């Protein structure tokens, strides 16, 4: 009962009035701006984090794409190099074959030419030798035939020789 | 006292042991000192008791301290406050007219006497008539004086207004970042929002209650802290103040109550059993639920009042003990104890503000509940 007696209605009145006033003032001038600002900031942070996450993901995608492209390029290069190498080898191979064929053909031709030249030379030589022999023989005969004895002797010798043959 | 102690008992077992030990030591010392000094200190004890009683009450002037001169004259250092009475018309005068209860105040031909911290209307001689229980029967005019507590409420209100308005403004100026003194309170504002309002009220409706929760938290906390300063104010340890706060919680709870909230009170069992079974149960259940509407805010007002009152009594008694002991062991011991209790009181100041806010938020949560999350609150009701 003493508590109730001490209960001060005046203080109750002032407390209620002042508190409600304070509540309304703070609501308008403090809590609304504070909470709004804090919410905005949090939204901002959230958005920033989200966009950072997105950017990161995009970067990752890009990087993956790059990697893929690089891989493809590498494979292509490899293939191209391989092809080139094969082509080179084939060309060398072909060139070699052609060259050797050409060479053997040339050699053959050369050999044939040499052979025909040789033949020609031999026949020429033969003709010349025959001519020379005839001329010599002519001169010898002319000379020999001027001397009768000698002619006879020669005939004899020759005959003798012919017999030996 | 019990309640006050139990609060920090729960908070820390170690402290509990320490306090127990100190209390035991104190008891031993006090017994010995009483035994040796006997009844000689009775006068001082009653003086201290009276002083504490006086301190716990509101007062009509803002006294910072008082002392007694060698001639036995009481000197008060402080300043008077306006007394506002409604007694067949508004009467405003300075409390200095009372001379701290030593003289009658004469206003417009009426005489008022300050007697045991109440203003009574008396005759020109200041006669106080008593009934059988030794209670004054004189008329009590309606008293709306700007007392010490009202001054502290106004000062706290101004402090809060300028503090939080500057915090609110600093966001705009600094691109959403708090600056100035107010920024120390931003984490607390966020804590109240994230750990008190949202979990108890829910994401959708918490904004409606945030202004009240924030105001009530900082109001109680600041006043509790001011109560620990040598200004000697005890605003939150005053029934009128806590009752006002609790009534606001009560009004806010019941005026924002949803259909589900009222259904929970008048039809708590819902469709779980047939109507004839419910009728029998509801004879008991509905009165309990209706009583609960009033008990919840009542517990708020008693809890805050009792805790703050008890804290002040303990603290002042311990300080008073120093003057009773006047011994080498006793006085430092009671000083140490008073110091320890002061530290705990700083914690209690915050704790009580937190509890008041937390429970208000919980009650708002009941009021704002819609059927989807009615189940999850069920456990909390039982827990209370």
XYZ file of C-alpha atoms in Angstrom:
549
model
C 0.000 0.000 0.000
C 2.881 2.331 0.709
C 4.018 1.881 -2.874
C 0.645 3.003 -4.154
C 0.658 5.968 -1.815
C 4.042 6.992 -3.110
C 2.881 6.642 -6.683
C 3.171 10.127 -8.071
C 0.516 10.924 -10.648
C 2.339 14.104 -11.558
C 5.506 12.231 -12.424
C 3.443 9.661 -14.296
C 1.838 12.444 -16.294
C 5.145 14.102 -17.132
C 6.866 10.825 -17.927
C 4.108 9.747 -20.317
C 3.908 13.144 -21.982
C 7.650 13.578 -22.329
C 8.280 10.020 -23.391
C 5.619 10.083 -26.096
C 6.959 13.417 -27.270
C 10.488 12.063 -27.297
C 9.300 8.955 -29.118
C 7.595 10.981 -31.844
C 10.505 13.390 -32.233
C 13.080 10.651 -32.345
C 10.959 8.647 -34.744
C 10.853 11.523 -37.158
C 14.317 13.008 -36.753
C 16.446 10.085 -35.680
C 15.190 6.536 -36.018
C 13.737 6.868 -39.500
C 16.890 8.460 -40.985
C 19.175 6.100 -39.079
C 17.322 2.945 -40.009
C 16.845 4.059 -43.579
C 20.506 4.947 -43.935
C 21.580 1.678 -42.387
C 19.195 -0.293 -44.570
C 20.367 1.560 -47.644
C 23.949 0.932 -46.733
C 23.270 -2.729 -46.195
C 21.439 -2.942 -49.503
C 24.381 -1.180 -51.098
C 26.850 -3.589 -49.564
C 24.709 -6.527 -50.588
C 24.419 -5.251 -54.129
C 28.117 -4.542 -54.302
C 28.884 -8.029 -53.075
C 26.456 -9.513 -55.565
C 27.906 -7.574 -58.458
C 31.409 -8.474 -57.334
C 30.340 -12.100 -57.268
C 28.838 -11.731 -60.733
C 31.946 -10.054 -62.044
C 34.028 -12.814 -60.567
C 31.834 -15.428 -62.170
C 32.025 -13.604 -65.492
C 35.768 -13.403 -65.189
C 35.867 -17.075 -64.496
C 33.718 -17.738 -67.531
C 35.930 -15.528 -69.636
C 38.987 -17.243 -68.341
C 37.476 -20.599 -69.096
C 36.637 -19.397 -72.586
C 40.143 -18.117 -73.034
C 41.539 -21.366 -71.858
C 39.314 -23.206 -74.294
C 40.325 -20.966 -77.147
C 43.942 -21.338 -76.250
C 43.572 -25.076 -76.118
C 41.900 -25.097 -79.503
C 44.569 -22.879 -80.945
C 47.236 -25.109 -79.548
C 45.605 -28.169 -81.019
C 45.236 -26.439 -84.354
C 48.866 -25.402 -84.340
C 49.857 -28.925 -83.480
C 47.766 -30.259 -86.349
C 49.146 -27.679 -88.719
C 52.679 -28.424 -87.723
C 52.073 -32.105 -88.142
C 50.569 -31.586 -91.563
C 53.435 -29.361 -92.575
C 55.946 -31.869 -91.385
C 54.223 -34.609 -93.280
C 54.043 -32.454 -96.357
C 57.692 -31.644 -96.052
C 58.611 -35.262 -95.668
C 56.422 -36.209 -98.580
C 57.913 -33.467 -100.696
C 61.402 -34.500 -99.820
C 60.461 -38.081 -100.494
C 58.919 -37.177 -103.819
C 61.775 -34.949 -104.790
C 64.203 -37.637 -103.911
C 62.344 -40.209 -105.996
C 61.971 -37.863 -108.907
C 65.581 -36.795 -108.705
C 66.860 -40.300 -108.628
C 64.608 -41.260 -111.519
C 65.806 -38.236 -113.444
C 69.379 -39.027 -112.582
C 69.108 -42.617 -113.675
C 67.404 -41.493 -116.856
C 70.185 -38.988 -117.496
C 72.778 -41.617 -116.743
C 71.032 -43.996 -119.093
C 70.880 -41.379 -121.774
C 74.446 -40.514 -121.141
C 75.427 -44.106 -121.317
C 73.488 -44.537 -124.546
C 75.077 -41.394 -125.927
C 78.492 -42.582 -124.826
C 77.833 -45.954 -126.388
C 76.693 -44.476 -129.697
C 79.569 -41.970 -129.687
C 81.914 -44.796 -128.979
C 80.448 -46.767 -131.834
C 80.693 -43.760 -134.065
C 84.238 -43.106 -132.963
C 85.173 -46.713 -133.512
C 83.627 -46.780 -136.978
C 85.248 -43.431 -137.730
C 88.535 -44.735 -136.452
C 88.050 -47.833 -138.484
C 87.378 -45.793 -141.609
C 90.354 -43.576 -140.939
C 92.549 -46.554 -140.158
C 91.391 -48.131 -143.422
C 92.048 -44.935 -145.348
C 95.410 -44.493 -143.667
C 96.219 -48.124 -144.330
C 95.224 -47.723 -147.953
C 97.289 -44.547 -148.273
C 100.233 -46.172 -146.582
C 99.708 -49.206 -148.602
C 99.523 -47.032 -151.715
C 102.725 -45.210 -150.850
C 104.411 -48.467 -149.912
C 103.173 -50.143 -152.990
C 104.170 -47.158 -155.105
C 107.555 -47.286 -153.576
C 107.828 -50.993 -153.721
C 106.548 -51.256 -157.179
C 109.331 -49.071 -158.402
C 111.679 -51.860 -157.493
C 110.796 -55.173 -159.000
C 112.688 -57.307 -156.687
C 111.267 -55.740 -153.776
C 107.791 -56.206 -155.211
C 108.329 -59.795 -155.584
C 109.842 -60.139 -152.172
C 106.921 -58.416 -150.725
C 104.468 -60.537 -152.463
C 106.328 -63.521 -151.193
C 106.444 -62.235 -147.672
C 102.851 -61.377 -147.819
C 101.943 -64.619 -149.153
C 104.035 -66.219 -146.533
C 102.297 -64.283 -143.913
C 98.974 -65.031 -145.418
C 99.732 -68.633 -145.155
C 100.628 -68.267 -141.540
C 97.311 -66.677 -140.916
C 17.145 -7.528 -4.088
C 16.545 -11.166 -4.657
C 15.711 -10.490 -8.247
C 18.567 -8.099 -8.715
C 21.044 -10.602 -7.374
C 19.572 -13.447 -9.315
C 20.163 -11.561 -12.523
C 23.844 -11.438 -12.242
C 23.995 -14.783 -10.538
C 22.733 -16.174 -13.783
C 25.184 -14.131 -15.756
C 28.323 -15.372 -14.103
C 28.921 -18.232 -11.721
C 32.372 -17.032 -10.775
C 31.094 -13.700 -9.678
C 28.471 -15.451 -7.640
C 31.141 -17.197 -5.647
C 33.150 -14.018 -5.176
C 30.127 -12.088 -4.006
C 29.195 -14.859 -1.630
C 32.656 -14.849 -0.136
C 32.669 -11.109 0.264
C 29.204 -11.119 1.757
C 30.279 -13.725 4.263
C 33.364 -11.717 5.211
C 31.256 -8.635 5.539
C 28.813 -10.411 7.798
C 31.630 -11.566 10.045
C 33.124 -8.104 10.244
C 29.778 -6.492 10.854
C 28.935 -8.887 13.652
C 32.181 -8.230 15.406
C 31.903 -4.502 14.989
C 28.339 -4.462 16.233
C 29.361 -6.572 19.162
C 32.147 -4.228 20.118
C 30.442 -0.908 19.499
C 26.977 -1.828 20.633
C 24.048 0.556 20.400
C 26.070 3.722 20.143
C 25.674 3.808 16.393
C 21.918 3.588 16.339
C 21.524 7.247 15.642
C 23.827 7.190 12.666
C 22.146 4.078 11.330
C 18.705 5.623 11.352
C 20.142 8.738 9.811
C 21.633 6.718 6.973
C 18.399 4.823 6.563
C 16.490 8.040 6.306
C 19.004 9.417 3.859
C 18.634 6.367 1.628
C 14.846 6.551 1.870
C 15.019 10.178 0.904
C 17.324 9.495 -1.997
C 15.096 6.796 -3.436
C 12.221 9.193 -3.651
C 11.657 11.960 -6.071
C 12.332 15.423 -4.747
C 11.061 18.917 -5.384
C 14.479 20.462 -5.686
C 17.621 19.409 -7.480
C 19.954 18.913 -4.559
C 23.451 17.851 -5.436
C 24.487 17.213 -1.847
C 23.683 18.312 1.638
C 25.654 18.521 4.860
C 25.097 19.374 8.471
C 27.016 22.234 10.040
C 28.531 22.047 13.490
C 25.489 23.842 14.838
C 23.274 21.044 13.558
C 21.899 23.090 10.693
C 21.200 21.303 7.421
C 22.733 22.939 4.379
C 21.639 21.982 0.898
C 23.618 22.602 -2.227
C 21.496 22.560 -5.356
C 18.760 24.554 -6.976
C 15.000 24.720 -6.514
C 12.552 23.487 -9.132
C 9.089 24.761 -10.010
C 6.134 23.325 -8.120
C 2.962 23.087 -10.155
C -0.260 22.349 -8.299
C -3.842 22.111 -9.441
C -5.949 23.260 -6.506
C -8.978 25.016 -7.844
C -6.709 26.703 -10.313
C -3.120 26.379 -11.440
C -0.585 27.287 -8.787
C 3.043 27.622 -9.812
C 5.794 28.544 -7.372
C 9.399 27.744 -6.640
C 10.162 24.830 -4.369
C 12.555 27.097 -2.485
C 9.464 28.336 -0.656
C 9.309 25.063 1.253
C 12.876 25.417 2.555
C 13.223 21.668 2.309
C 10.072 21.047 4.277
C 10.990 23.394 7.067
C 8.534 26.111 6.138
C 5.024 26.516 4.768
C 4.522 27.819 1.265
C 1.863 30.429 0.937
C 0.354 30.850 -2.492
C -2.758 32.911 -3.212
C -3.874 32.624 0.387
C -3.481 28.825 0.480
C -0.897 27.104 2.600
C 1.018 24.062 1.464
C 3.310 21.913 3.508
C 5.934 19.508 2.287
C 5.567 16.555 4.584
C 7.364 13.274 3.966
C 7.911 14.218 0.365
C 4.254 14.926 -0.299
C 2.580 18.278 -0.625
C -0.448 18.738 1.649
C -2.794 21.632 1.927
C -2.795 22.953 5.461
C -4.042 25.873 7.498
C -1.851 28.861 8.272
C -0.133 26.971 11.115
C 0.771 24.003 8.976
C -1.240 21.535 11.036
C -1.227 18.003 9.780
C -4.152 15.860 10.930
C -3.675 12.141 11.243
C -6.017 9.172 11.103
C -5.691 6.070 13.289
C -2.852 4.644 11.127
C -0.897 7.857 11.601
C -1.561 8.883 8.036
C -2.169 12.513 7.161
C -5.764 13.277 6.280
C -5.054 16.700 4.834
C -6.122 17.397 1.244
C -3.535 16.595 -1.401
C -3.728 18.929 -4.379
C -3.011 17.392 -7.764
C 0.702 17.735 -8.116
C 2.313 18.219 -11.520
C 5.577 19.680 -10.276
C 8.728 19.621 -12.314
C 10.551 17.371 -9.883
C 14.111 16.153 -9.999
C 12.998 13.082 -11.966
C 11.125 15.205 -14.485
C 14.225 17.349 -14.937
C 16.301 14.220 -15.548
C 13.710 12.918 -18.007
C 13.849 16.197 -19.897
C 17.656 16.228 -19.872
C 17.838 12.609 -21.020
C 15.281 13.350 -23.710
C 17.306 16.299 -24.946
C 20.509 14.292 -24.849
C 18.923 11.460 -26.803
C 17.352 13.834 -29.279
C 20.591 15.627 -30.087
C 22.664 12.451 -30.008
C 20.505 10.451 -32.360
C 19.540 13.327 -34.579
C 23.235 14.017 -35.154
C 23.722 10.317 -35.857
C 20.812 10.373 -38.286
C 22.209 13.424 -40.019
C 25.750 12.151 -40.230
C 24.681 9.417 -42.658
C 23.585 11.887 -45.276
C 26.739 13.939 -44.954
C 29.184 11.064 -45.057
C 27.695 8.903 -47.732
C 25.995 6.366 -45.497
C 28.691 6.102 -42.849
C 28.029 7.190 -39.264
C 30.245 9.865 -37.826
C 30.561 11.707 -34.546
C 29.608 10.554 -31.065
C 26.478 8.900 -32.386
C 28.432 6.240 -34.209
C 29.159 4.489 -30.923
C 25.444 3.796 -30.694
C 25.022 2.550 -34.212
C 26.048 -1.026 -33.338
C 23.497 -0.972 -30.509
C 20.777 0.252 -32.841
C 21.710 -2.546 -35.204
C 21.781 -5.045 -32.352
C 18.272 -4.048 -31.304
C 17.103 -4.398 -34.853
C 18.849 -7.674 -35.688
C 18.765 -9.501 -32.370
C 15.732 -8.128 -30.584
C 13.186 -6.819 -33.073
C 13.558 -9.079 -36.089
C 13.765 -12.454 -34.285
C 10.806 -11.634 -32.026
C 8.515 -9.657 -34.296
C 9.470 -10.920 -37.699
C 10.966 -9.420 -40.811
C 7.677 -8.031 -42.096
C 6.352 -6.021 -39.179
C 9.368 -5.085 -37.077
C 9.724 -1.613 -38.570
C 6.459 -0.529 -36.972
C 7.820 -1.210 -33.479
C 11.426 -0.150 -33.974
C 10.991 3.500 -32.875
C 9.423 2.448 -29.592
C 11.962 -0.289 -28.908
C 14.926 1.970 -29.646
C 13.548 4.875 -27.644
C 12.645 2.741 -24.663
C 16.011 0.973 -24.679
C 18.132 4.097 -24.757
C 15.795 5.940 -22.416
C 16.009 3.265 -19.745
C 19.697 2.670 -20.274
C 20.677 6.325 -20.081
C 18.507 6.953 -17.041
C 19.871 3.839 -15.333
C 23.396 5.080 -15.986
C 22.518 8.574 -14.732
C 21.216 6.868 -11.615
C 24.744 5.639 -10.953
C 26.295 9.077 -11.164
C 26.668 11.202 -8.054
C 23.733 13.303 -9.297
C 21.726 10.939 -7.164
C 18.736 10.519 -9.421
C 16.607 7.422 -9.318
C 14.228 7.879 -12.205
C 13.898 4.299 -13.411
C 13.537 3.144 -9.820
C 10.291 5.033 -9.669
C 6.978 3.248 -10.066
C 5.348 6.111 -11.931
C 8.059 6.027 -14.589
C 8.169 2.267 -15.062
C 4.380 2.109 -14.993
C 4.189 4.699 -17.727
C 6.643 2.752 -19.876
C 4.861 -0.530 -19.247
C 1.471 0.987 -20.030
C 2.829 2.226 -23.342
C 4.023 -1.294 -24.121
C 0.612 -2.587 -23.095
C -1.236 -0.108 -25.292
C 1.048 -0.680 -28.246
C 0.704 -4.450 -27.893
C -3.061 -4.471 -27.729
C -3.784 -1.738 -30.246
C -1.613 -3.377 -32.869
C -2.883 -6.866 -32.054
C -3.849 -8.893 -35.088
C -6.861 -11.150 -35.450
C -4.630 -14.095 -34.627
C -3.459 -12.415 -31.436
C -7.013 -12.008 -30.138
C -7.946 -15.443 -31.356
C -5.034 -16.784 -29.370
C -6.505 -15.191 -26.257
C -10.178 -15.979 -26.697
C -9.899 -19.205 -28.655
C -6.501 -20.632 -27.766
C -7.346 -24.231 -28.601
C -8.652 -23.523 -32.086
C -10.008 -26.520 -33.899
C -8.101 -29.087 -31.880
C -11.235 -30.324 -30.036
C -15.061 -30.177 -30.254
C -16.886 -27.121 -28.944
C -18.426 -28.837 -25.890
C -14.970 -29.813 -24.673
C -13.689 -26.331 -25.299
C -16.472 -24.655 -23.295
C -15.382 -26.466 -20.138
C -11.723 -25.633 -20.649
C -12.357 -22.071 -21.671
C -13.988 -21.245 -18.347
C -10.478 -21.566 -16.954
C -8.345 -20.775 -19.977
C -9.844 -17.488 -21.139
C -9.540 -15.751 -17.746
C -5.932 -16.883 -17.582
C -5.199 -15.574 -21.048
C -6.963 -12.282 -20.351
C -5.082 -11.955 -17.100
C -1.910 -12.622 -19.062
C -2.491 -9.494 -21.139
C -2.169 -7.439 -17.977
C 0.425 -9.512 -16.180
C 2.949 -9.218 -18.987
C 3.328 -5.412 -18.833
C 2.910 -5.524 -15.071
C 5.935 -7.793 -14.808
C 7.834 -5.251 -16.910
C 7.028 -2.398 -14.580
C 7.783 -4.326 -11.408
C 11.004 -5.832 -12.769
C 12.546 -2.549 -13.794
C 11.374 -0.728 -10.690
C 12.528 -3.414 -8.277
C 15.890 -3.909 -9.932
C 16.815 -0.272 -9.989
C 15.414 0.385 -6.536
C 17.278 -2.623 -5.131
C 20.497 -1.595 -6.821
C 20.320 1.856 -5.293
C 19.480 0.504 -1.856
C 22.368 -1.963 -1.924
C 24.839 0.562 -3.214
C 23.843 3.283 -0.784
C 23.714 0.886 2.134
C 27.223 -0.259 1.382
C 28.412 3.315 1.179
C 26.558 3.996 4.437
C 28.309 1.061 6.062
C 31.602 2.865 5.733
C 30.406 5.514 8.160
C 29.027 2.942 10.527
C 32.159 0.800 10.617
C 34.729 3.565 10.863
C 37.321 0.843 11.221
C 40.453 -0.015 9.290
C 39.041 -3.334 8.114
C 35.373 -2.564 7.722
C 35.461 0.679 5.810
C 37.873 -0.388 3.045
C 35.932 -3.627 2.770
C 32.631 -1.893 2.324
C 34.296 0.509 -0.062
C 35.578 -2.416 -2.116
C 32.181 -4.031 -2.034
C 30.450 -0.801 -3.008
C 32.909 -0.501 -5.864
C 32.209 -4.056 -7.002
C 28.467 -3.495 -6.766
C 28.855 -0.285 -8.763
C 30.502 -2.243 -11.538
C 27.716 -4.798 -11.433
C 25.180 -1.986 -11.417
C 26.658 -0.698 -14.673
C 25.974 -4.121 -16.105
C 22.505 -4.206 -14.552
C 21.746 -0.790 -16.018
C 22.330 -2.207 -19.475
C 20.769 -5.556 -18.667
C 17.501 -4.055 -17.433
C 17.218 -1.842 -20.490
C 17.864 -4.916 -22.610
C 15.311 -7.032 -20.760
C 12.617 -4.387 -20.949
C 13.214 -3.944 -24.669
C 13.520 -7.664 -25.295
C 10.281 -8.501 -23.517
C 8.441 -5.599 -25.127
C 9.593 -6.916 -28.482
C 8.404 -10.374 -27.511
C 4.961 -9.061 -26.589
C 4.826 -7.089 -29.820
C 5.752 -10.312 -31.531
C 2.661 -11.975 -30.023
C 0.532 -9.033 -31.100
C 1.913 -8.987 -34.614
C 1.823 -12.720 -35.128
C 0.009 -14.114 -38.083
C -0.842 -17.744 -38.359
C 2.225 -18.903 -40.258
C 4.590 -18.551 -37.353
C 2.131 -19.032 -34.515
C 3.772 -22.373 -33.742
C 7.261 -21.106 -33.152
C 6.070 -18.702 -30.469
C 4.339 -21.463 -28.595
C 7.566 -22.613 -26.978
C 8.506 -19.132 -25.870
C 5.211 -18.626 -24.069
C 5.811 -21.691 -22.009
C 9.367 -20.605 -21.427
C 8.145 -17.393 -19.876
